[in-house]
PDB file of C-alpha atoms in Angstrom:
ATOM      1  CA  UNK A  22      54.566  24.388  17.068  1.00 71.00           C
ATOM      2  CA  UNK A  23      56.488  27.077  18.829  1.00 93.00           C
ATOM      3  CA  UNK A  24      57.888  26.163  22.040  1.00 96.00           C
ATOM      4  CA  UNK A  25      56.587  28.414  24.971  1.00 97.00           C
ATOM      5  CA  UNK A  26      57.830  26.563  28.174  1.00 98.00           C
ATOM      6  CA  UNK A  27      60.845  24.161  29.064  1.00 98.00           C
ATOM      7  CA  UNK A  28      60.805  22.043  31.887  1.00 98.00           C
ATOM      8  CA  UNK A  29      64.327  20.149  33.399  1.00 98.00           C
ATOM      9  CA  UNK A  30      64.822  17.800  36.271  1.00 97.00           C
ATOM     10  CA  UNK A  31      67.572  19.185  38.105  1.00 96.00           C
ATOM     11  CA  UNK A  32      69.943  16.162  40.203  1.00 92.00           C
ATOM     12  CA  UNK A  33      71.840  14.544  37.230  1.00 94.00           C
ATOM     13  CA  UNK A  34      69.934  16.956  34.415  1.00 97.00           C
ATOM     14  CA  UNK A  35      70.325  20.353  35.305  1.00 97.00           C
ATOM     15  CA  UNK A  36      73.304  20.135  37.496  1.00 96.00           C
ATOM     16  CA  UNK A  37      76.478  18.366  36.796  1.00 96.00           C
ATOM     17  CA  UNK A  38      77.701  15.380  38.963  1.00 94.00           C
ATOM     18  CA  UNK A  39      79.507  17.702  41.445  1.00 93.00           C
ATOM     19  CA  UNK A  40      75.724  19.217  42.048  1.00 91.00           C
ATOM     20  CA  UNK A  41      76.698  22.427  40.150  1.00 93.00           C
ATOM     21  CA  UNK A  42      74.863  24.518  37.281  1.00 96.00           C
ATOM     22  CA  UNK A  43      77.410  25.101  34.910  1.00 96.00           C
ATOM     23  CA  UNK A  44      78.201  28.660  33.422  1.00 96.00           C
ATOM     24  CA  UNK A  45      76.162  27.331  29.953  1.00 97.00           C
ATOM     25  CA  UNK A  46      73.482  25.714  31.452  1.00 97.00           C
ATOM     26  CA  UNK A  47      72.660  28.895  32.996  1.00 97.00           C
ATOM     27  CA  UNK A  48      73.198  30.834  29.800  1.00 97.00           C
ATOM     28  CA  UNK A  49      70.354  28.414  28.046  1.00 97.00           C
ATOM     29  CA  UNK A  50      68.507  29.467  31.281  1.00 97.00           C
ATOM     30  CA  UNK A  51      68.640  33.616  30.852  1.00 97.00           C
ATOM     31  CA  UNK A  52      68.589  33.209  27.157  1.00 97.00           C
ATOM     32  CA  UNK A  53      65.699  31.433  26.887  1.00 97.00           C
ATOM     33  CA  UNK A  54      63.797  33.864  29.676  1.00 97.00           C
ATOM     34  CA  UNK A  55      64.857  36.995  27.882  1.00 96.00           C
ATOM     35  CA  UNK A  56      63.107  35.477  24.626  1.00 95.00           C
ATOM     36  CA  UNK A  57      60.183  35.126  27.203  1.00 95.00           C
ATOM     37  CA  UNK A  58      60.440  31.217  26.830  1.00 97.00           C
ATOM     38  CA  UNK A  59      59.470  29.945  30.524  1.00 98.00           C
ATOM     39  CA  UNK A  60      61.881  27.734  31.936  1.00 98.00           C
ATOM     40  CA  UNK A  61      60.810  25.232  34.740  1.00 98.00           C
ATOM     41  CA  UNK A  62      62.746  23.141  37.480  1.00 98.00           C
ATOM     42  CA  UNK A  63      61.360  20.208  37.908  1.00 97.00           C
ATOM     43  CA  UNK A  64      62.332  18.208  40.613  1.00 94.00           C
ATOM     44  CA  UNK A  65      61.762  15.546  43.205  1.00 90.00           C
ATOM     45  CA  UNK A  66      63.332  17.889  45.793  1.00 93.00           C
ATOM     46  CA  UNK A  67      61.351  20.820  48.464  1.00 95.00           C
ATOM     47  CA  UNK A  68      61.189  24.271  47.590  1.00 96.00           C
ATOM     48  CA  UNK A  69      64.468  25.284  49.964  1.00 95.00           C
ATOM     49  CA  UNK A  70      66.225  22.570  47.896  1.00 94.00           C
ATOM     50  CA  UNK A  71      65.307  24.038  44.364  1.00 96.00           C
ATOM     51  CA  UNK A  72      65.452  28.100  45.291  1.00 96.00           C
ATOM     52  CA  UNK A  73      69.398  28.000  45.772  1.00 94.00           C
ATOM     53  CA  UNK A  74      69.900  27.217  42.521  1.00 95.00           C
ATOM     54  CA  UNK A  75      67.800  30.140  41.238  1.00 97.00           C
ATOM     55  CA  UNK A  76      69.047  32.557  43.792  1.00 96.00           C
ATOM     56  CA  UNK A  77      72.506  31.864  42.468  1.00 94.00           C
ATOM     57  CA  UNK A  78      71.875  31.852  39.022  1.00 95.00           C
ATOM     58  CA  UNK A  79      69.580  34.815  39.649  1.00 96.00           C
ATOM     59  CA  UNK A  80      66.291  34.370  38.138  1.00 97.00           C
ATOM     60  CA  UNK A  81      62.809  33.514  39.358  1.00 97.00           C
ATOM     61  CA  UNK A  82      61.006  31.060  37.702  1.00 98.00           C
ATOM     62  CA  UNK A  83      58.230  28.762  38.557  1.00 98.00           C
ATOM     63  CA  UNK A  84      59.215  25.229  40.085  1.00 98.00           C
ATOM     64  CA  UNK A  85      57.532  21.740  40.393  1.00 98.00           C
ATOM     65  CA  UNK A  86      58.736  20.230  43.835  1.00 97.00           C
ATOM     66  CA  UNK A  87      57.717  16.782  45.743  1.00 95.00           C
ATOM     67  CA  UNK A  88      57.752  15.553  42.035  1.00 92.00           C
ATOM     68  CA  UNK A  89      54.370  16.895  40.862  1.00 95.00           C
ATOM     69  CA  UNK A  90      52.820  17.558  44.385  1.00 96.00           C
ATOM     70  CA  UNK A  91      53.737  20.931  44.492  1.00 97.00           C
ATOM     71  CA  UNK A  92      53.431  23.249  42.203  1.00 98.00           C
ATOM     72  CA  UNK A  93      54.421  27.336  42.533  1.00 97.00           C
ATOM     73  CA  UNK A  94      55.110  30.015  40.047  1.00 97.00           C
ATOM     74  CA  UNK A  95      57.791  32.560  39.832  1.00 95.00           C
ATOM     75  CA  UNK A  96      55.878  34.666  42.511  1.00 95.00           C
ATOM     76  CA  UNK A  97      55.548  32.102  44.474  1.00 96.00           C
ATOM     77  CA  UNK A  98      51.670  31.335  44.242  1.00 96.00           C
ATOM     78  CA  UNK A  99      50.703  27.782  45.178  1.00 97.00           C
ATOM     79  CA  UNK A 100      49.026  26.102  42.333  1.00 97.00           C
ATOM     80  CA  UNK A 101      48.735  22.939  43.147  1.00 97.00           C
ATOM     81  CA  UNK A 102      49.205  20.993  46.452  1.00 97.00           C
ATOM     82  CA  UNK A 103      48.695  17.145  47.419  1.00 97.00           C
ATOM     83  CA  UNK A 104      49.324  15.335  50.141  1.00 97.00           C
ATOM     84  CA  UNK A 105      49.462  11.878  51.660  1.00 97.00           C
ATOM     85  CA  UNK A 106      45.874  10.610  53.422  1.00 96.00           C
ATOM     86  CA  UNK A 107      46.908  10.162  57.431  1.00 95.00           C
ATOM     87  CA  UNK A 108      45.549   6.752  57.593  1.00 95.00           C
ATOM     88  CA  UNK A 109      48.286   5.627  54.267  1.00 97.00           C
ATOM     89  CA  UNK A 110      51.457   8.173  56.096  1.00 97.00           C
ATOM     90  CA  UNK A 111      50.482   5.849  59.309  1.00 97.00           C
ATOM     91  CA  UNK A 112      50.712   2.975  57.525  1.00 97.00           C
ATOM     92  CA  UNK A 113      53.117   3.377  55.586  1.00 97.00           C
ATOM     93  CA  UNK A 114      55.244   4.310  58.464  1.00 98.00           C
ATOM     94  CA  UNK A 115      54.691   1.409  60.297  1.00 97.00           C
ATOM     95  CA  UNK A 116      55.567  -0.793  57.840  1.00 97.00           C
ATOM     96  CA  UNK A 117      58.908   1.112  57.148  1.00 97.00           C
ATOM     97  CA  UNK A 118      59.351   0.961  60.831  1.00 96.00           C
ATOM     98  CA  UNK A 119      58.885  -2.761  61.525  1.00 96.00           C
ATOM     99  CA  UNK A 120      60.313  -3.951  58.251  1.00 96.00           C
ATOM    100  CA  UNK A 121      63.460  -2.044  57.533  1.00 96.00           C
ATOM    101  CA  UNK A 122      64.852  -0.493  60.686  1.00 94.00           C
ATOM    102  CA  UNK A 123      68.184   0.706  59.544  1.00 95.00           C
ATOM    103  CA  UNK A 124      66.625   3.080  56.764  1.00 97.00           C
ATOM    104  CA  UNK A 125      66.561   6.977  57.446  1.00 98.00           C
ATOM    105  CA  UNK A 126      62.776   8.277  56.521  1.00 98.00           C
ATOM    106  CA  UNK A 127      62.251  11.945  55.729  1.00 98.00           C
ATOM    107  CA  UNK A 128      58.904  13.640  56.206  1.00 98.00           C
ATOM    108  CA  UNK A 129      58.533  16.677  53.541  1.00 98.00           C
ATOM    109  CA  UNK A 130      55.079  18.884  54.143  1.00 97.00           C
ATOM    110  CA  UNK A 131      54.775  22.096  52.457  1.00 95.00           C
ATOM    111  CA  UNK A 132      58.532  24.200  52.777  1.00 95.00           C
ATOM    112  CA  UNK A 133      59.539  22.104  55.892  1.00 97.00           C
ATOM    113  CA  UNK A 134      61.523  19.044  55.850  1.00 98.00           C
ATOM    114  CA  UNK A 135      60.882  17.158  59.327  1.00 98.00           C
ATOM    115  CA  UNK A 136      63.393  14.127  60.360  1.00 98.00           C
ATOM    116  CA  UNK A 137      63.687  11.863  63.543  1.00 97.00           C
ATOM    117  CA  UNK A 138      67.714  13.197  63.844  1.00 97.00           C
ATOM    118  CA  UNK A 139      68.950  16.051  61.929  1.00 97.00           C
ATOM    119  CA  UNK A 140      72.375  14.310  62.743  1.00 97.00           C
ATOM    120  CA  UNK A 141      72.197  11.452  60.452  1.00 97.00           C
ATOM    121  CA  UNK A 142      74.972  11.266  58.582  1.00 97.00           C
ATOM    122  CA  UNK A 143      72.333  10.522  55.510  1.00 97.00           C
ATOM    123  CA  UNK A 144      70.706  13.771  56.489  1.00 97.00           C
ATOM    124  CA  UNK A 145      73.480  15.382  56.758  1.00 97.00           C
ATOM    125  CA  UNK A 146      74.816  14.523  53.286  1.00 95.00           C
ATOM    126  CA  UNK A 147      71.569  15.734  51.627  1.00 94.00           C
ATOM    127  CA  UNK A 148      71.367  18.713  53.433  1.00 95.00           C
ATOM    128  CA  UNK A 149      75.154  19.441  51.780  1.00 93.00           C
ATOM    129  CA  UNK A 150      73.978  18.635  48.630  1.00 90.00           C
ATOM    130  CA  UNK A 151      70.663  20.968  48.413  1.00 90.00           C
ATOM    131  CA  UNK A 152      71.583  23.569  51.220  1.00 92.00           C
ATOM    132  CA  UNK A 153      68.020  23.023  52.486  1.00 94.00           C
ATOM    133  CA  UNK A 154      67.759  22.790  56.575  1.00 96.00           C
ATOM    134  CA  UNK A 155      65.813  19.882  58.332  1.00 97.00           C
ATOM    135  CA  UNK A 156      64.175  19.907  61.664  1.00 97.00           C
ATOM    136  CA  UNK A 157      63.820  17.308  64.283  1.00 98.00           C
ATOM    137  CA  UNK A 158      60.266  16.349  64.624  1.00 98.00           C
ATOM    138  CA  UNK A 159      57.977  12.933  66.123  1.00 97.00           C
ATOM    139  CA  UNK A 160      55.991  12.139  62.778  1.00 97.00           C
ATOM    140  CA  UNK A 161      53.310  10.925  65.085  1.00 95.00           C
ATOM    141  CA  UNK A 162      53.197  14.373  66.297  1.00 97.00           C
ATOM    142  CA  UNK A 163      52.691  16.098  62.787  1.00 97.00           C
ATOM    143  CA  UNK A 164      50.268  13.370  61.556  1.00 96.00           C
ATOM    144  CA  UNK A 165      48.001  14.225  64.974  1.00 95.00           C
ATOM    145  CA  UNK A 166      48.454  17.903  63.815  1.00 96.00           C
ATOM    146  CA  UNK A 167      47.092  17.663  60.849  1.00 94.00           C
ATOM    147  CA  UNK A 168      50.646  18.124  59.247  1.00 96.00           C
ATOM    148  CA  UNK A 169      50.219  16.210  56.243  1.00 96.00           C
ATOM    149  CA  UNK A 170      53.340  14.952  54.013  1.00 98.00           C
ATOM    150  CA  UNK A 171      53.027  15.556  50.448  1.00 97.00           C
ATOM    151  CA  UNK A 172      55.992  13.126  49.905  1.00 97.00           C
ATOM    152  CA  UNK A 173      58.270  10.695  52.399  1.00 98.00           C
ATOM    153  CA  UNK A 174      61.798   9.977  51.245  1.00 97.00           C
ATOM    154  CA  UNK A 175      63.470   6.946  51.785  1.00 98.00           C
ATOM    155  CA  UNK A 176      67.044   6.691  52.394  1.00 98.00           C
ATOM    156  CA  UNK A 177      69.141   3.257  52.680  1.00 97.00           C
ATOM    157  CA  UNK A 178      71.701   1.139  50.668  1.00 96.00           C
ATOM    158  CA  UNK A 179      70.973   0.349  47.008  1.00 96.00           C
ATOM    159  CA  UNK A 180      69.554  -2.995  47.660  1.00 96.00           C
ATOM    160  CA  UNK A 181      67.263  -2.445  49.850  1.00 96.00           C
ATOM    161  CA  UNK A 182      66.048   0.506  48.055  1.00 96.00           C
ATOM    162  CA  UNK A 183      65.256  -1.651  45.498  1.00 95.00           C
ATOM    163  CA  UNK A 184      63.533  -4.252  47.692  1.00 96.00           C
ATOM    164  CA  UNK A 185      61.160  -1.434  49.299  1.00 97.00           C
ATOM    165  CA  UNK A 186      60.514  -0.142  45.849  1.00 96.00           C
ATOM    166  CA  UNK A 187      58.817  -3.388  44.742  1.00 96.00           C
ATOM    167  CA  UNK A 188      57.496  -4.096  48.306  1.00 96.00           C
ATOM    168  CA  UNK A 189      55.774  -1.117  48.980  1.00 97.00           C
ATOM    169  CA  UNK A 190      54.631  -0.517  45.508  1.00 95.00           C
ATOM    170  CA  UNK A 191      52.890  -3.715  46.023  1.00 95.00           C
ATOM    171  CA  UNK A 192      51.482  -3.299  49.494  1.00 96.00           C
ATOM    172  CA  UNK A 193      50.233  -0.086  48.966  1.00 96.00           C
ATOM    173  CA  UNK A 194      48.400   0.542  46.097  1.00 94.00           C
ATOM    174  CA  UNK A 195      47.350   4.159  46.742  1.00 94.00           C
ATOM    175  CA  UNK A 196      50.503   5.266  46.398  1.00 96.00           C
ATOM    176  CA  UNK A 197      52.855   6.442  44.213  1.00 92.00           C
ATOM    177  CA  UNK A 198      56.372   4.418  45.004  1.00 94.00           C
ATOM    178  CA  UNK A 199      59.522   5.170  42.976  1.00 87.00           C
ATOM    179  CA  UNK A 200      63.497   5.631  43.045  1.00 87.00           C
ATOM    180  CA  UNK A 201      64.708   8.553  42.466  1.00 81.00           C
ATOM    181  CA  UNK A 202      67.878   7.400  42.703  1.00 84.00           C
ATOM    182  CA  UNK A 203      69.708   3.628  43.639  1.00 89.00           C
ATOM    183  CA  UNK A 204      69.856   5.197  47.183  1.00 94.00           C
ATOM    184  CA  UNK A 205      66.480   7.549  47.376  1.00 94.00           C
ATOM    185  CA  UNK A 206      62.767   6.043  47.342  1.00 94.00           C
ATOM    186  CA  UNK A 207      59.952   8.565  46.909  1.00 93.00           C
ATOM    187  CA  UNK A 208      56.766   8.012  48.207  1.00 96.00           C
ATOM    188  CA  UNK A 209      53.447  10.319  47.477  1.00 96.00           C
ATOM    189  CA  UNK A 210      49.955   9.917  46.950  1.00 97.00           C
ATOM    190  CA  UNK A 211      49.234   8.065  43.698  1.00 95.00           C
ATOM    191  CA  UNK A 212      47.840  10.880  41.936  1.00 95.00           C
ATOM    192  CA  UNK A 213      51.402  12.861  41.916  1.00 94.00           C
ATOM    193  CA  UNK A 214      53.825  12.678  38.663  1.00 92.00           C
ATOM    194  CA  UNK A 215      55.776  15.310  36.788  1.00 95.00           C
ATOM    195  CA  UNK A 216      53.466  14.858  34.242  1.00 96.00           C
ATOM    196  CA  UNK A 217      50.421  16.063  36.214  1.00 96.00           C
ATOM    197  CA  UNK A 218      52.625  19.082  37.928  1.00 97.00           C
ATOM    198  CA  UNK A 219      53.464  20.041  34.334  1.00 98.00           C
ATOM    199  CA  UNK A 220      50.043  19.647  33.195  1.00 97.00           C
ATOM    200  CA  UNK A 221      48.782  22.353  35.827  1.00 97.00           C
ATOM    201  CA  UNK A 222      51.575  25.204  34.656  1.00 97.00           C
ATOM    202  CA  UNK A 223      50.583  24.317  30.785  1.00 97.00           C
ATOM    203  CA  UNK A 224      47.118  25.059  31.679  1.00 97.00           C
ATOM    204  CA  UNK A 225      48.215  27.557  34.064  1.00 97.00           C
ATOM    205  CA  UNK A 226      49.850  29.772  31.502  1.00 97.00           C
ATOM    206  CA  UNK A 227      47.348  28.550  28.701  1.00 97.00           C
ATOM    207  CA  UNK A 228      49.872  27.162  26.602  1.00 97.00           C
ATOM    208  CA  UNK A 229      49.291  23.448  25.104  1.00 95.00           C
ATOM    209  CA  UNK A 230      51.399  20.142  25.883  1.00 96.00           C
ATOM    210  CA  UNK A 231      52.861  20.764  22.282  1.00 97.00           C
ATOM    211  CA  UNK A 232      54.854  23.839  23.371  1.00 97.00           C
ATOM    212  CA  UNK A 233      56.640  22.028  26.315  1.00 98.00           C
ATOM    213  CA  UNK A 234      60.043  20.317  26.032  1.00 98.00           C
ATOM    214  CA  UNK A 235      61.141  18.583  28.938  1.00 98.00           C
ATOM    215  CA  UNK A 236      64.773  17.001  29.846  1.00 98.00           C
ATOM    216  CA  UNK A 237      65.226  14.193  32.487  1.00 97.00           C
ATOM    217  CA  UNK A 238      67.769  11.478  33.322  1.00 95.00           C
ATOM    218  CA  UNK A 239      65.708   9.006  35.868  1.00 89.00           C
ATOM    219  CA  UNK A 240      63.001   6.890  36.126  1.00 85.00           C
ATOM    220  CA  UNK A 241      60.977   8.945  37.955  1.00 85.00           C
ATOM    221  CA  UNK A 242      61.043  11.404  34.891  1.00 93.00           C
ATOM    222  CA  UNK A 243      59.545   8.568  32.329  1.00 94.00           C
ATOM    223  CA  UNK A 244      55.849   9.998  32.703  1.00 94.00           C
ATOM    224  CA  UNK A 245      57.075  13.713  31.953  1.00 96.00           C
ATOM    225  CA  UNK A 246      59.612  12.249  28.897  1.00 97.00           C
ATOM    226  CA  UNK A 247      56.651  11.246  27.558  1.00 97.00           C
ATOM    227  CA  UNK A 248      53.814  13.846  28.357  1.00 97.00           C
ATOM    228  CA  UNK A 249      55.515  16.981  26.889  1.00 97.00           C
ATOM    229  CA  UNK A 250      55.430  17.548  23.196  1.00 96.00           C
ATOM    230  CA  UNK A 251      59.267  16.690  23.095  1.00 97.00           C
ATOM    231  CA  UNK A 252      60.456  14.495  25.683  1.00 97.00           C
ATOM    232  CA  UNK A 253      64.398  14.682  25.657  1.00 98.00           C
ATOM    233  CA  UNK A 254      66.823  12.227  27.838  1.00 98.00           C
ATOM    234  CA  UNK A 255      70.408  12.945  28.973  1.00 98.00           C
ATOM    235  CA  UNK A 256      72.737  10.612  27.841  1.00 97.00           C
ATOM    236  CA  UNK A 257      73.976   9.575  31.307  1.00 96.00           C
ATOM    237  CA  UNK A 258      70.255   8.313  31.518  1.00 96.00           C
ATOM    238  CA  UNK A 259      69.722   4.569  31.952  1.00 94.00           C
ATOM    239  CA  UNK A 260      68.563   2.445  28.593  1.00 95.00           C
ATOM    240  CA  UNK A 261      65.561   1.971  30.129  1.00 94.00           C
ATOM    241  CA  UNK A 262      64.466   5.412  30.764  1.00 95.00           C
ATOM    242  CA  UNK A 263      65.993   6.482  27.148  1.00 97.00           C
ATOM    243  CA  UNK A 264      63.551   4.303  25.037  1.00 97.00           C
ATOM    244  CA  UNK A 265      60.590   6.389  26.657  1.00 97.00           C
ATOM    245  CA  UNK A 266      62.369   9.590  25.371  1.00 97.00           C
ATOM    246  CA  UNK A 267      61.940  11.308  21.703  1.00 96.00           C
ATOM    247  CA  UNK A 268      65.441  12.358  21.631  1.00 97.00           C
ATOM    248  CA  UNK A 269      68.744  11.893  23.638  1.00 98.00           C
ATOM    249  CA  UNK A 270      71.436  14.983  24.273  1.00 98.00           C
ATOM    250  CA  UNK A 271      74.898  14.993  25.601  1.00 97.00           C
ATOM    251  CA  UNK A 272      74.972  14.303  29.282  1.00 97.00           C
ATOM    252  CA  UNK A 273      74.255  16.606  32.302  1.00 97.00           C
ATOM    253  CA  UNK A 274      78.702  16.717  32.501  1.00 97.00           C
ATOM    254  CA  UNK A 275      78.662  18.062  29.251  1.00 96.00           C
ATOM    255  CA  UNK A 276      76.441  20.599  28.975  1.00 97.00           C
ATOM    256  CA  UNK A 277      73.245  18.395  27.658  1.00 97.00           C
ATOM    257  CA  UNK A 278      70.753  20.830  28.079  1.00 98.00           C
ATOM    258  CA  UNK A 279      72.258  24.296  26.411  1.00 98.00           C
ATOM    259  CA  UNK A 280      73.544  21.988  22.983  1.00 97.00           C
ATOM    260  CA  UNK A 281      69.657  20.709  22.639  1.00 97.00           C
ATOM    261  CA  UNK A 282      68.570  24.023  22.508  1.00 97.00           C
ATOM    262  CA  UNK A 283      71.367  25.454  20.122  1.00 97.00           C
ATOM    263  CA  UNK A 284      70.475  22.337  17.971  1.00 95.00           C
ATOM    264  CA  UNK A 285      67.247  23.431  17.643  1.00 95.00           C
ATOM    265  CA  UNK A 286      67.857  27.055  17.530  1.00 94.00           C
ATOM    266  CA  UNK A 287      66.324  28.268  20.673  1.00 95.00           C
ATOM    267  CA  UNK A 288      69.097  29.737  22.054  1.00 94.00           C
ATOM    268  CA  UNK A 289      71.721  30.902  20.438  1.00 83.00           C
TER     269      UNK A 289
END
């Protein structure tokens, strides 16, 4: 079948290890838009976080944020929006709160990213890496608003990400719990995925799941690996996310994405 629509994660996929799109990777990018082939970030990251990169490369296109939660197209239309129930973002709050006090929690709803202290030095560092701004807010506050999260992120040190991954998962079973990273743990309602966000563009544009390719390097990019029609891992992807994959490419360092689709003659 022809493909129609491409979909990439973007933080160790799309850009390199020093957080950059290289000059081919956005070559794939306009030559697969001019050959009106839509091309789709898909990422665990807010909107601010994932429009920098298409500002500089210059092209709108339409993005899958909060891993699945939130869904736009290139005009900016919300398609798709789910958030955390405020009795679970309590809870799950609380239990962060009691249990592992020397974590940073972030609070994303919509286009804002709220935090207890935009000073963190983890802050900080993240907001360097996607260029997006966070604002000091009391959670407490937002939940009374009505503010609802669609995801919390987790900050800490690798171990303990690990540890919250498993304990969490297992305490709350409404929810979806996952590393994005050794250092980030993402937390949404359990009905959010990649898979589901790229479900709702397929049927969106009316194409079908066999026109989709879709490259990732994590865990959290297992369920989309395997729900496009051609599920394609970088090769700086763990073992254990590669043997969910159809194929493997070159790594996100060199140029992974543009050689797949020159080996398969969709780009030239």
């Amino acid at each position: 079948m022809a493909i129609k629509i491409v979909f990439s994660d973007i933080d160790g996929t799309f850009l390199n290890n020093a957080h950059q799109v290289t000059a081919k990777t956005q070559q794939a990018v306009k030559s697969l838009i001019t050959q009106n082939i839509k091309f789709v970030l898909v990422s665990a990251r807010m909107p601010e976080a994932i429009y920098p990169i298409t500002d500089k490369i210059g092209v709108k296109i339409p993005i899958i944020s909060y891993s699945g939660a939130f869904v736009l197209t290139e005009g900016q239309e919300i398609l798709h929006d789910v958030t955390i129930d405020t009795i679970s973002t309590k809870n799950v709050l609380e239990e962060i709160a009691n249990k592992y006090p020397d974590v940073t929690v972030n609070y994303y709803a919509g286009r804002h990213w709220f935090v207890k202290d935009v000073k963190d030095k983890r802050v900080i560092r993240e907001m360097n890496i996607t260029s997006a701004a966070a604002e000091n807010a009391d959670f407490n506050e937002l939940i009374n608003n009505n503010i609802a999260p669609n995801k919390i992120l987790v900050m800490s040190e690798p171990p303990t990400c690990q540890k919250m991954e498993l304990e969490l998962g297992k305490t709350f079973k409404n929810l979806n719990v996952v590393r994005s990273s050794d250092i980030l743990l993402e937390i949404m309602d359990k009905s959010v995925s990649k898979a589901v966000g790229i479900d709702v563009l397929i049927k969106h544009y009316g194409f079908g799941v066999e026109n989709a390719i879709g490259f990732g390097d994590n865990y959290n990019d297992v369920e989309m690996l395997e729900f496009v029609g051609c599920g394609v891992a970088m090769n700086n992807a763990p073992e254990g996310v590669k043997k969910f994959a159809d194929d493997i490419t070159d790594s996100n360092e060199n140029d992974g994405i543009y050689n797949y689709l020159v080996k398969k003659n969709l780009i030239k």
